[in-house]
Coordinates of C-alpha atoms in Angstrom, one line a residue:
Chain A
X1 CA 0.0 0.0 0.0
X2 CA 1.6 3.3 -1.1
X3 CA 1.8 6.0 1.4
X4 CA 1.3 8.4 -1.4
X5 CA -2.5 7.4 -2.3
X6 CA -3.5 8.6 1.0
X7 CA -5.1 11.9 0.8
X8 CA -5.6 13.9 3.5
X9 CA -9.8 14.6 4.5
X10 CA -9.4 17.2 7.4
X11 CA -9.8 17.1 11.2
X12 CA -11.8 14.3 12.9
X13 CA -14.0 16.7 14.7
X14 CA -15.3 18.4 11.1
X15 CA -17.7 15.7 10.8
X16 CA -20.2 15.4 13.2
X17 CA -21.7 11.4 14.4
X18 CA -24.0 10.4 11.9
X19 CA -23.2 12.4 9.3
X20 CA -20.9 13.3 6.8
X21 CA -18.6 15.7 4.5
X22 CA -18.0 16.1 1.2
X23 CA -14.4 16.3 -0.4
X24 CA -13.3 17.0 -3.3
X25 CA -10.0 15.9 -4.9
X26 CA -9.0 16.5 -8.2
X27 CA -11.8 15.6 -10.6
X28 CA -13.6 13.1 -8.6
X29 CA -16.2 13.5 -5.4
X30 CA -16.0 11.6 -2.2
X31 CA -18.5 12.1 1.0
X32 CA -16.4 11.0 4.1
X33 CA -18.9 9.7 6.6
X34 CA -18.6 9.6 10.9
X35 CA -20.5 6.5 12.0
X36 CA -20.5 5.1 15.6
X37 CA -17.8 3.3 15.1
X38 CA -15.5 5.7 13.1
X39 CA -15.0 6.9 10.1
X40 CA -15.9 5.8 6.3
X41 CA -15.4 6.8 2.6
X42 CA -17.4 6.3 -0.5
X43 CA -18.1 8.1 -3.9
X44 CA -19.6 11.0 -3.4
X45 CA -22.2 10.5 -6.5
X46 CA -25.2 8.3 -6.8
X47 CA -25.0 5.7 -9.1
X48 CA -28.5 5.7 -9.8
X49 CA -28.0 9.8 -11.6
X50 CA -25.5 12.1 -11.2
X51 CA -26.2 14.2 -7.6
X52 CA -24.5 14.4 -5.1
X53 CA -24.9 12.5 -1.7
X54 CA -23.8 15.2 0.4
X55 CA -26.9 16.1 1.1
X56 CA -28.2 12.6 1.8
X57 CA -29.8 11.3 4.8
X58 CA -26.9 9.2 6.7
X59 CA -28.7 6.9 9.5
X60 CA -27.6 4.2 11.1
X61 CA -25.2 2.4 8.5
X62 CA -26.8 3.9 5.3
X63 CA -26.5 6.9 3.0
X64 CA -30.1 8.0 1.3
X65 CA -29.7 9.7 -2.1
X66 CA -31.8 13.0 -1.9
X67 CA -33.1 13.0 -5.4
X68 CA -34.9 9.4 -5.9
X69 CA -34.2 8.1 -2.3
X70 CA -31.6 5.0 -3.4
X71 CA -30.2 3.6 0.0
X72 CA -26.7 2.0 0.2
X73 CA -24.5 0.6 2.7
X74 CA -21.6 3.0 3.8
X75 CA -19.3 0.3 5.0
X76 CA -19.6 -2.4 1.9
X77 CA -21.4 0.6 -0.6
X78 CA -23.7 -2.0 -1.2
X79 CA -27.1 -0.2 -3.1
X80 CA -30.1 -1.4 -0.5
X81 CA -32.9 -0.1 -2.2
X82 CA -34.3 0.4 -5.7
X83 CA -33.8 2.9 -7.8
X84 CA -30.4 2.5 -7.1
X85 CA -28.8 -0.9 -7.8
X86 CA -25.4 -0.7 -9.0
X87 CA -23.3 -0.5 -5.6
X88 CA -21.2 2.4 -4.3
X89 CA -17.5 2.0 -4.2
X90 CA -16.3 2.4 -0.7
X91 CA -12.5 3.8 0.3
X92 CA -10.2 2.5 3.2
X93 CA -9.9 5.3 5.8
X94 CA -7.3 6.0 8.8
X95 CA -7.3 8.6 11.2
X96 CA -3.4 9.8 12.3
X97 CA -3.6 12.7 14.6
X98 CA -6.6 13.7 14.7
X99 CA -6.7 14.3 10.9
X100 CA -8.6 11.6 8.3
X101 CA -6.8 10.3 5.2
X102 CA -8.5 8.3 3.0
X103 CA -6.9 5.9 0.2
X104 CA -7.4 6.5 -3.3
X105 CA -6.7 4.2 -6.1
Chain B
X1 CA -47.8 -24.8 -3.0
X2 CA -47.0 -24.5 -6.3
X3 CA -49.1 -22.1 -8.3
X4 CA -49.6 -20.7 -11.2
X5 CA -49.0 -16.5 -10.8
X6 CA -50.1 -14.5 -13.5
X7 CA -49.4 -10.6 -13.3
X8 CA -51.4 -9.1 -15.5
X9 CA -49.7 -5.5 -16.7
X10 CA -45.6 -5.3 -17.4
X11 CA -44.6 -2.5 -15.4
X12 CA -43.0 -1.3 -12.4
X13 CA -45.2 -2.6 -10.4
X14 CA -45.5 -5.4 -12.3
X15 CA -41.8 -6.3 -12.2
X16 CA -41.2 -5.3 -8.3
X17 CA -43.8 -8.0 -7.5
X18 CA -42.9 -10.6 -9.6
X19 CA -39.5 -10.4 -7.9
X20 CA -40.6 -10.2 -4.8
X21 CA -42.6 -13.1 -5.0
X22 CA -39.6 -15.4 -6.3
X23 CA -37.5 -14.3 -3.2
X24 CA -40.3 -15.9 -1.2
X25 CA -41.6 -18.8 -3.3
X26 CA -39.4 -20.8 -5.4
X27 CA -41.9 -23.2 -6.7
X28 CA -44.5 -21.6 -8.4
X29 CA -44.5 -20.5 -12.2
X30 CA -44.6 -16.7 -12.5
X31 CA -45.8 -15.0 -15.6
X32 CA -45.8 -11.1 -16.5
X33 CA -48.3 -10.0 -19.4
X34 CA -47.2 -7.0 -21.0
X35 CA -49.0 -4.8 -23.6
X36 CA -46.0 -3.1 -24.6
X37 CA -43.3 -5.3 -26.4
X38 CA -40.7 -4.3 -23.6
X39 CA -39.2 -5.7 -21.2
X40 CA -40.3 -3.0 -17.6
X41 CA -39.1 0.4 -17.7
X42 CA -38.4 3.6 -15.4
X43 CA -41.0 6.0 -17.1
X44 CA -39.6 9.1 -14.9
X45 CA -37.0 9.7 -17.7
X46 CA -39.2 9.6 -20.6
X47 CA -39.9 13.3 -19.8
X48 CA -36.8 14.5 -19.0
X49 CA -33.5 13.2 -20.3
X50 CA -34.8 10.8 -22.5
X51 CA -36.0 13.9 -24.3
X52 CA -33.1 15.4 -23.6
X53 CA -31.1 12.7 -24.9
X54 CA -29.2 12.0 -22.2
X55 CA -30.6 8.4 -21.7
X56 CA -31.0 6.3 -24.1
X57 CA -33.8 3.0 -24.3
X58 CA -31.3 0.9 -23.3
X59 CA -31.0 2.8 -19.6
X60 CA -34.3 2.7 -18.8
X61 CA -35.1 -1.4 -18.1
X62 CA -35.2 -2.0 -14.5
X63 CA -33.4 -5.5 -15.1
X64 CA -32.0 -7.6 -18.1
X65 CA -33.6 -10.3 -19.5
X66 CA -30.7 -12.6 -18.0
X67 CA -32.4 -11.7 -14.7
X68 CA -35.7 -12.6 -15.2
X69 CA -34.4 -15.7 -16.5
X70 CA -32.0 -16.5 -13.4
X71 CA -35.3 -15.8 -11.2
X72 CA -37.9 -18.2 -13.4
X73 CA -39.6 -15.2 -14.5
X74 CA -41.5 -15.6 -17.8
X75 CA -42.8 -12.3 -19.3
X76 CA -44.8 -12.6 -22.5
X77 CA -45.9 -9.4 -24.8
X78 CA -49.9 -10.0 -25.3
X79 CA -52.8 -8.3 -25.0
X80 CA -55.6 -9.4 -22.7
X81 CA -59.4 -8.4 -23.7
X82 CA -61.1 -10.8 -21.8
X83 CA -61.4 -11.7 -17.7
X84 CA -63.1 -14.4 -16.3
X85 CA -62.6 -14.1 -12.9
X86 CA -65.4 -17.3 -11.9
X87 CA -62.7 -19.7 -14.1
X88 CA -59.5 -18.2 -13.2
X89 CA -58.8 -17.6 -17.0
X90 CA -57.1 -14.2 -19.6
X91 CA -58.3 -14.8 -22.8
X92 CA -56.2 -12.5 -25.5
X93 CA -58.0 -11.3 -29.0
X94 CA -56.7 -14.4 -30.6
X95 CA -58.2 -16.3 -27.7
X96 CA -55.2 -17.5 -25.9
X97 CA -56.1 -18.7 -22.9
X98 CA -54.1 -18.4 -19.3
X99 CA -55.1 -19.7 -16.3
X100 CA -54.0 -18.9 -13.1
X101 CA -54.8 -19.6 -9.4
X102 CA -53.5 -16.2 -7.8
X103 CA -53.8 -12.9 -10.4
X104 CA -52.3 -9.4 -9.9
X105 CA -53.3 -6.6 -11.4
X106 CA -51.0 -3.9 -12.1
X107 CA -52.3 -2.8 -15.3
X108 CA -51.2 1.0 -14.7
X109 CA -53.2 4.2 -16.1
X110 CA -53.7 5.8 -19.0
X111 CA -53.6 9.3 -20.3
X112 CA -57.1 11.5 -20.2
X113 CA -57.5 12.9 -23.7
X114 CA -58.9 15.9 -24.8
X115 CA -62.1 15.9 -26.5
X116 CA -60.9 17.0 -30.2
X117 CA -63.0 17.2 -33.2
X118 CA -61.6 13.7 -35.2
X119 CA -59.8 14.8 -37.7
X120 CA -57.1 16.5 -35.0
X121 CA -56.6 13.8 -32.9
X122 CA -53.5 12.6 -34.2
X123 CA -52.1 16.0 -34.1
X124 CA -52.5 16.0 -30.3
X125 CA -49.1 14.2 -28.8
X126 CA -49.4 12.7 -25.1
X127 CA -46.4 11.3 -23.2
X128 CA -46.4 7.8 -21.0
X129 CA -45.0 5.4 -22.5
X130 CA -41.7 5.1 -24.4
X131 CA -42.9 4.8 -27.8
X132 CA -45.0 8.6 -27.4
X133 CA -41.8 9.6 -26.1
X134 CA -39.8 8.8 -29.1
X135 CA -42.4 10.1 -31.2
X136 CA -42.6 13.5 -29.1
X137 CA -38.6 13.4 -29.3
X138 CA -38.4 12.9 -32.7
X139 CA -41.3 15.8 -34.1
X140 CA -40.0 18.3 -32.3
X141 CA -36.6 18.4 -33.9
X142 CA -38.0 21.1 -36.7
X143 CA -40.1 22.7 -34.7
X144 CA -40.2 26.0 -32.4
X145 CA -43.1 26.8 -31.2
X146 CA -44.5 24.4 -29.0
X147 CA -47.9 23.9 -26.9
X148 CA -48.4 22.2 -23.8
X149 CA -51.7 21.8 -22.6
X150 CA -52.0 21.1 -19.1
X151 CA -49.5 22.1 -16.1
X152 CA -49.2 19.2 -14.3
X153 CA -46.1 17.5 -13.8
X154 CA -45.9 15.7 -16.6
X155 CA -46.6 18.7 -19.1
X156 CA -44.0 20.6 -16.4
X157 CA -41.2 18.5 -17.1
X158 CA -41.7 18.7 -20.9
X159 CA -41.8 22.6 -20.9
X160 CA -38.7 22.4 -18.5
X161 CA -37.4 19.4 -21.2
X162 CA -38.0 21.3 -24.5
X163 CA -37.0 24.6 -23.1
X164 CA -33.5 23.3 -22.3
X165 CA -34.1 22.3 -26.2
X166 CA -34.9 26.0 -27.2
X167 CA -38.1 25.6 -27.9
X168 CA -40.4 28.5 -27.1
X169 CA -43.0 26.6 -24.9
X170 CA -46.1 27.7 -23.6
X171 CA -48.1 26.2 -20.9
X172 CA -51.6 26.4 -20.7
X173 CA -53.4 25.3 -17.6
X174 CA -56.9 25.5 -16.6
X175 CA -56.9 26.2 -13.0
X176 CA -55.1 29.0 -11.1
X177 CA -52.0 27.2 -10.1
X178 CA -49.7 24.9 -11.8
X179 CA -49.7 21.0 -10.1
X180 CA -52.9 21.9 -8.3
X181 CA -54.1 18.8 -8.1
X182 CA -51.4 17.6 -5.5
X183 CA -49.3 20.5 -4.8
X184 CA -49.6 23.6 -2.5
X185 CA -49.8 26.8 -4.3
X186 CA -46.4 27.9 -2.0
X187 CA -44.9 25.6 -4.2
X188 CA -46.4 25.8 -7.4
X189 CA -46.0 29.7 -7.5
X190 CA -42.0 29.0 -7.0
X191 CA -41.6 26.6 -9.8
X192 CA -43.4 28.8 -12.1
X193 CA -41.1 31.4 -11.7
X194 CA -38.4 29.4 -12.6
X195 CA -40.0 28.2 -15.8
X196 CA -40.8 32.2 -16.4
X197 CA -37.2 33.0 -15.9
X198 CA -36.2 30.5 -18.4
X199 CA -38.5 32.0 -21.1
X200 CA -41.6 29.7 -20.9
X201 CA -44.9 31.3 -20.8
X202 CA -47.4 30.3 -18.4
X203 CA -51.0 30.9 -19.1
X204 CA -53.6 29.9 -15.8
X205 CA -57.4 29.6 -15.8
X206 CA -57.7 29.6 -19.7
X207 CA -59.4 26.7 -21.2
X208 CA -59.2 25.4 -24.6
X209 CA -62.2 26.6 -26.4
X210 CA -60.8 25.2 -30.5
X211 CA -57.9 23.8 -31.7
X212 CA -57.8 24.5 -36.0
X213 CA -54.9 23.8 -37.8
X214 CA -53.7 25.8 -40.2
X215 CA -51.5 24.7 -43.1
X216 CA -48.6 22.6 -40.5
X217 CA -49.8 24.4 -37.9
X218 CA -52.2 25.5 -34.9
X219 CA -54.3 28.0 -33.8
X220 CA -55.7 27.5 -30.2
X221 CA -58.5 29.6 -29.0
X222 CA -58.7 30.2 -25.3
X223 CA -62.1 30.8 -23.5
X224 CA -60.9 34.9 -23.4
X225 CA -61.0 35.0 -27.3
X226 CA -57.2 35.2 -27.1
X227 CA -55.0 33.0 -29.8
X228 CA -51.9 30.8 -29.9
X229 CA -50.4 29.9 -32.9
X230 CA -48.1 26.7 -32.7
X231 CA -46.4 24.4 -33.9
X232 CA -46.8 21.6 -32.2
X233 CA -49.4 20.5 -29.6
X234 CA -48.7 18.2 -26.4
X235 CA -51.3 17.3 -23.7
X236 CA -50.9 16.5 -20.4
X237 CA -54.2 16.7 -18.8
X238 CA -54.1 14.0 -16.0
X239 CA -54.3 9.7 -15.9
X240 CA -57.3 7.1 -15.4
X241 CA -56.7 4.0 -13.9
X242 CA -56.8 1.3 -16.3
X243 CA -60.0 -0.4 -15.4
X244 CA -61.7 -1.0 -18.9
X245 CA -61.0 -4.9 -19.1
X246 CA -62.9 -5.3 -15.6
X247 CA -65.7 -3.2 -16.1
X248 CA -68.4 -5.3 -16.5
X249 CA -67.3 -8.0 -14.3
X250 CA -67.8 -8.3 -10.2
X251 CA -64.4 -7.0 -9.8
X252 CA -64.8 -3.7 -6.9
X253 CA -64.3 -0.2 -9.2
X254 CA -64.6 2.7 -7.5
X255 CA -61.4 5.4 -8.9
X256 CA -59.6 2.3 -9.7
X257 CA -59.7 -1.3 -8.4
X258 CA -60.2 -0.9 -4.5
X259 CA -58.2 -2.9 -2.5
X260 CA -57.3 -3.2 1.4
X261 CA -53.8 -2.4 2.7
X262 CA -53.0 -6.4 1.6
X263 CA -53.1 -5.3 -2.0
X264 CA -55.9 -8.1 -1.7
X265 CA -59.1 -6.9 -4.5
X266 CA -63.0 -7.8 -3.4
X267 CA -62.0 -11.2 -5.5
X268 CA -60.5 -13.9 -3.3
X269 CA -56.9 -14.6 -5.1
X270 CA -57.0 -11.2 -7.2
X271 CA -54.6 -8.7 -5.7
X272 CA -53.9 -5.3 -7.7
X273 CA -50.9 -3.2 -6.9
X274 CA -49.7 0.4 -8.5
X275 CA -51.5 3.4 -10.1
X276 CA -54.6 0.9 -11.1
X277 CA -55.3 0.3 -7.1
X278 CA -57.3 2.4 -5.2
X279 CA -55.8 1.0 -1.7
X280 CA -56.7 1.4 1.7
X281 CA -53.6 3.2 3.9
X282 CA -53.9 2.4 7.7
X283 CA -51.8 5.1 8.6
X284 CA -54.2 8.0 6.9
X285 CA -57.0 5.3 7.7
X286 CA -58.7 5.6 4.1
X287 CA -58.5 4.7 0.4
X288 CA -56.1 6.1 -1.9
X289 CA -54.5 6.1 -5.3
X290 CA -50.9 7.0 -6.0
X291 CA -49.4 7.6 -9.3
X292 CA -45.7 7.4 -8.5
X293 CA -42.9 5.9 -9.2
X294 CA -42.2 4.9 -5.2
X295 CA -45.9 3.6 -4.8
X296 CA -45.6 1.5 -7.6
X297 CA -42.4 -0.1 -7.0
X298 CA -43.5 -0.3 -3.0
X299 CA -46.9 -1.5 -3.7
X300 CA -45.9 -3.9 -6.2
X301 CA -43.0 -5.4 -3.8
X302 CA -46.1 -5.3 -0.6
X303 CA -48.6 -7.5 -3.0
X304 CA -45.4 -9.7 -3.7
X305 CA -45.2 -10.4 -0.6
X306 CA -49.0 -11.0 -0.1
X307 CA -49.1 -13.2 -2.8
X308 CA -46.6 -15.3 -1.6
X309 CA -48.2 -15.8 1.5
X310 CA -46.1 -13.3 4.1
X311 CA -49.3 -11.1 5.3
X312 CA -47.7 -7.5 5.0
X313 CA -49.6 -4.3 5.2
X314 CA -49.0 -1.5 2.9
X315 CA -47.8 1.5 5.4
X316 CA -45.1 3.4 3.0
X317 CA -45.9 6.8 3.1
X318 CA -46.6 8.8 -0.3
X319 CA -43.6 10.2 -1.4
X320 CA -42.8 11.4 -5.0
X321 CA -40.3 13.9 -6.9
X322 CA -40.0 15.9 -10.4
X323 CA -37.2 17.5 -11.7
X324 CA -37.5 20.6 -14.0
X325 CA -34.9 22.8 -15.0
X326 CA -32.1 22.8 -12.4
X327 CA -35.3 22.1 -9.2
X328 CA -35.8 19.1 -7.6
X329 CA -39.3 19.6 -6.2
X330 CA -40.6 16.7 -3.7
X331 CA -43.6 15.8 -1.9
X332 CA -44.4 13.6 1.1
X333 CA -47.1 12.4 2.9
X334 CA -50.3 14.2 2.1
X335 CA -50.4 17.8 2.3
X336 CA -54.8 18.3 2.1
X337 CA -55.1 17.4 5.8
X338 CA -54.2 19.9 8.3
X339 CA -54.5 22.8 10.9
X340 CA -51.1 24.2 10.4
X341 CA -48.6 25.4 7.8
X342 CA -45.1 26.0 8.8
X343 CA -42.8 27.5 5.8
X344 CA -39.1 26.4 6.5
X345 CA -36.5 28.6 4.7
X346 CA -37.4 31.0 2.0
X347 CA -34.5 30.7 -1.0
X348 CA -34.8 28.4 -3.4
X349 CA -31.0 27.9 -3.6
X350 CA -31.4 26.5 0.3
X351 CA -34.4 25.0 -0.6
X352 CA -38.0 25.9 0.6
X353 CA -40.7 23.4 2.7
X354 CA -43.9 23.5 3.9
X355 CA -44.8 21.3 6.2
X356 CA -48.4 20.3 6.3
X357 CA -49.5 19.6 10.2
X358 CA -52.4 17.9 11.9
X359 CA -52.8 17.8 15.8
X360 CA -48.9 18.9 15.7
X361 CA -48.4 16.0 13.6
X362 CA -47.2 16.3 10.1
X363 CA -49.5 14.8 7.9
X364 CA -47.6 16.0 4.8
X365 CA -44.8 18.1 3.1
X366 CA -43.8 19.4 -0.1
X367 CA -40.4 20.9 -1.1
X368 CA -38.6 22.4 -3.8
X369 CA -35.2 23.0 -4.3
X370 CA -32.1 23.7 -6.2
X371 CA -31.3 19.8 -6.5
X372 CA -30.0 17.8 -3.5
X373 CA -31.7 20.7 -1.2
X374 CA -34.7 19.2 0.1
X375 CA -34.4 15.6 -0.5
X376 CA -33.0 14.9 3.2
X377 CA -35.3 17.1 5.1
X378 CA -38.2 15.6 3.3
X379 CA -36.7 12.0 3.9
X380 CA -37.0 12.5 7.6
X381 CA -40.2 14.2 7.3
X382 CA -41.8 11.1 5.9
X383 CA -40.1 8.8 9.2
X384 CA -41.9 11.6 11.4
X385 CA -45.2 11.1 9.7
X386 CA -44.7 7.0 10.0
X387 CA -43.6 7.4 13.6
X388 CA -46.7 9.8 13.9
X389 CA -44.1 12.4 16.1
X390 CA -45.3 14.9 17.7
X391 CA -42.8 17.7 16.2
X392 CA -41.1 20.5 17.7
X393 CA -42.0 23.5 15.5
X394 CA -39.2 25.6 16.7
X395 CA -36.4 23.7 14.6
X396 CA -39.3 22.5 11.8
X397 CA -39.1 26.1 10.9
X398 CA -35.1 27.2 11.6
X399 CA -32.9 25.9 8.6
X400 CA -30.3 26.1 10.5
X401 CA -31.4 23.9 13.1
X402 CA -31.3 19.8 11.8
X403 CA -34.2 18.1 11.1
X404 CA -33.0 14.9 12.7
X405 CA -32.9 16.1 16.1
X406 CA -36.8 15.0 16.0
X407 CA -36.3 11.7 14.9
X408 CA -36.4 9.4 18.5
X409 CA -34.8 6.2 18.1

């Protein structure tokens, strides 16, 4: 694993529990996500149509799509719910001093 | 038990059940008949970026072939003009005959059509299925000046589509607010300005009085005496369940084919699922009919279930979207029930909601946004309206405080 590919998010405490951010690097969109048990990555656009998730409804384990209501997984990116059905693709993620990197391919 | 499942009607709801089913019965056979020589689509697009060209036929199937046959799920294009309910039998024009022990019904709607002297009813387009969407599509390359009649959400989402085409659209509606069959004028108003700033022209409480066509194209006189000239004429004017074949049978009509919150039909073994069922909710404790795409894939999944013999009530709460020109406008619950209006936010770029309460309940809420702006907020609103919460109206009406502080777990 190549130190290089991990990109640095921001502090732990930008996210609050149950909820997420969205981050930007170069061309592509990620929403970094605080669960109860820590912290999770995953594209940050539907696969169902192009909008963002950002301002989807994380709960529990899940993110919600806020145009057609597709639900997937945040820890597998699996797609839960019709429309959506092709899954998410989901990003390791460490926390190092307070700050969260996540790996990108 | 093995039996023989027919599902009378190919599509979303159609589909949805028919899956659902095989998840919880592997024996039985499982037949869709389809009218339309496709296998289910997602209609939403038809409107939008089908027309825009930005899906193509081949996006819009909810599943392959190859998965319907991995399932056992035989779909068959016929048409059925014949019901005997007594005998269990479809009987098609050529009089192919298909008997089943357990039927659902998920024949759909179809469009209301204006009433047009002959000779101009094939110059009226209407939009529902894929085939009057390619039509649509492809006559309004070479033309400008378009029609709409009706300003529902389906002639909405045309005027948005054809606008973003350059066509100069007008919209003519007959009431005094566009989507007032569903939608609260707070709303409405909004999403007409939007379609004003992008150059359509919106014409309220005007009625068709004559359509004449002239040379290629059409004058339209409204009950004012005022004219349009156009070149092209598309209707919109509002859906009918799809209740013809049962109409002189014992089947229970009343706005559609009524049926309890089982999906189960006044016939023992006949379920009916989707726009064509007028379906008893438990939560709003009384009948309703839904024409969305959440209902009928929900619905259809809920008589699945039924059918295969896991006794599940239909409890989803209405919920349905359209997206025109950059908005994303949503609706859930129902918003004709209630003491109270709160307004939350006032931009359109933050997105605006009214919430719809009853008893300090929300029975309903409808939201429009820049998209992505609403979707959440109305998300939880439709769990507070399942959990029946009694809301705090302080942070229903501050943005800036979350809505998901009122959810209790």
């Amino acid at each position: 694993m190549s130190e290089k590919n991990w990109i640095e998010v921001g502090s732990t405490d930008s996210i609050e529990e149950e909820d997420l951010i969205r981050f930007d690097h170069q061309d592509k969109t990620f929403c970094v996500y605080k669960l109860t048990d820590g912290f999770y990555a995953t594209d940050g656009i539907c696969t169902h149509e192009a909008v963002h998730l950002e301002d989807g409804l994380v709960m529990d384990d899940e993110i919600e799509c806020p145009m057609h209501q597709g639900i997937f997984n945040i820890k597998s990116g699996e797609a839960l719910s019709p429309p959506a059905c092709e899954d998410l693709k989901t990003y390791p993620v460490k926390v190092d001093n307070d700050k969260i990197f996540i790996k990108i391919d | 038990m093995k039996k023989n499942i027919i599902i009378l009607g190919g599509g979303q709801a159609g589909i949805y059940a028919a899956r659902e089913i095989r998840k919880n019965d592997t024996e039985s056979n499982i037949k869709i008949l389809g009218e339309e020589n496709l296998l289910p689509y997602e209609r939403p697009p038809l409107s939008k970026d089908f027309l825009l060209d930005k899906k193509n036929e081949q996006d819009l199937y909810f599943h392959s072939s190859e998965v319907l046959k991995n399932e056992n799920i035989d779909f068959e294009n016929i048409l059925i003009t014949k019901v005997d309910f007594e005998h269990k039998k479809l009987f098609s024009k050529n009089e192919d005959v298909y008997t089943y022990d357990t039927l659902l019904i998920s024949t759909g709607s179809d469009n209301k059509r204006l009433s047009l002297d002959n000779n101009l009813n094939d110059d009226v387009y209407y939009l529902r299925n894929l085939e009057e969407a390619k039509t649509i599509k492809e006559k309004v390359l070479n033309k400008n000046k378009i029609t709409i009649i009706g300003g529902g959400f389906i002639g909405l989402e045309i005027a948005s589509s054809l606008s973003q085409l350059q066509k100069k659209v007008t919209v003519i509606e007959i009431s005094n607010q566009l989507m007032g069959r569903i939608i609260p004028k707070q709303i409405a108003d909004l999403v007409q300005s939007t379609h004003i700033d992008h150059g359509n022209k919106i014409i309220l409480n005007k009625q068709i009085d004559k359509i004449t066509k002239k040379n290629d194209n059409f004058e339209i006189l409204l009950n004012d005496n005022s004219l349009i000239e156009t070149d092209f004429v598309i209707a919109g004017i509002g859906s009918t369940p799809s209740v013809k074949l049962f109409e002189n049978t014992n089947l229970k009509l009343d706005n559609g084919i009524v049926t309890n919150q089982f999906c189960e039909t006044s016939i023992k073994n006949v379920y009916a699922a989707g726009d064509v069922s007028n379906f008893y909710h438990p939560l709003y404790e009384r009948n309703m009919r839904l024409e969305s795409y959440q209902h009928a894939q929900n619905h259809g999944i809920c008589a699945g279930k039924n059918i295969a013999g896991v006794k599940t009530e239909y409890t989803s709460i209405p919920w349905m979207w359209s997206d025109q020109f950059n908005l994303n406008l949503q609706l859930t619950g129902i918003c004709d029930e209630y003491d109270e209006i709160i307004e939350r936010g006032n931009d359109i770029n933050k997105g605006v909601i009214y919430f719809f309460l009853k008893n300090n309940k929300i029975r309903g809420a409808c939201g429009v946004g820049i998209i992505g702006k609403v979707g959440r907020d109305i998300r939880i609103t439709s769990k507070l309206t399942e959990k029946d919460t009694i809301v705090d109206k302080q942070i229903l009406s501050d943005q800036n405080l979350k809505l998901n502080k009122l959810i209790q777990k």
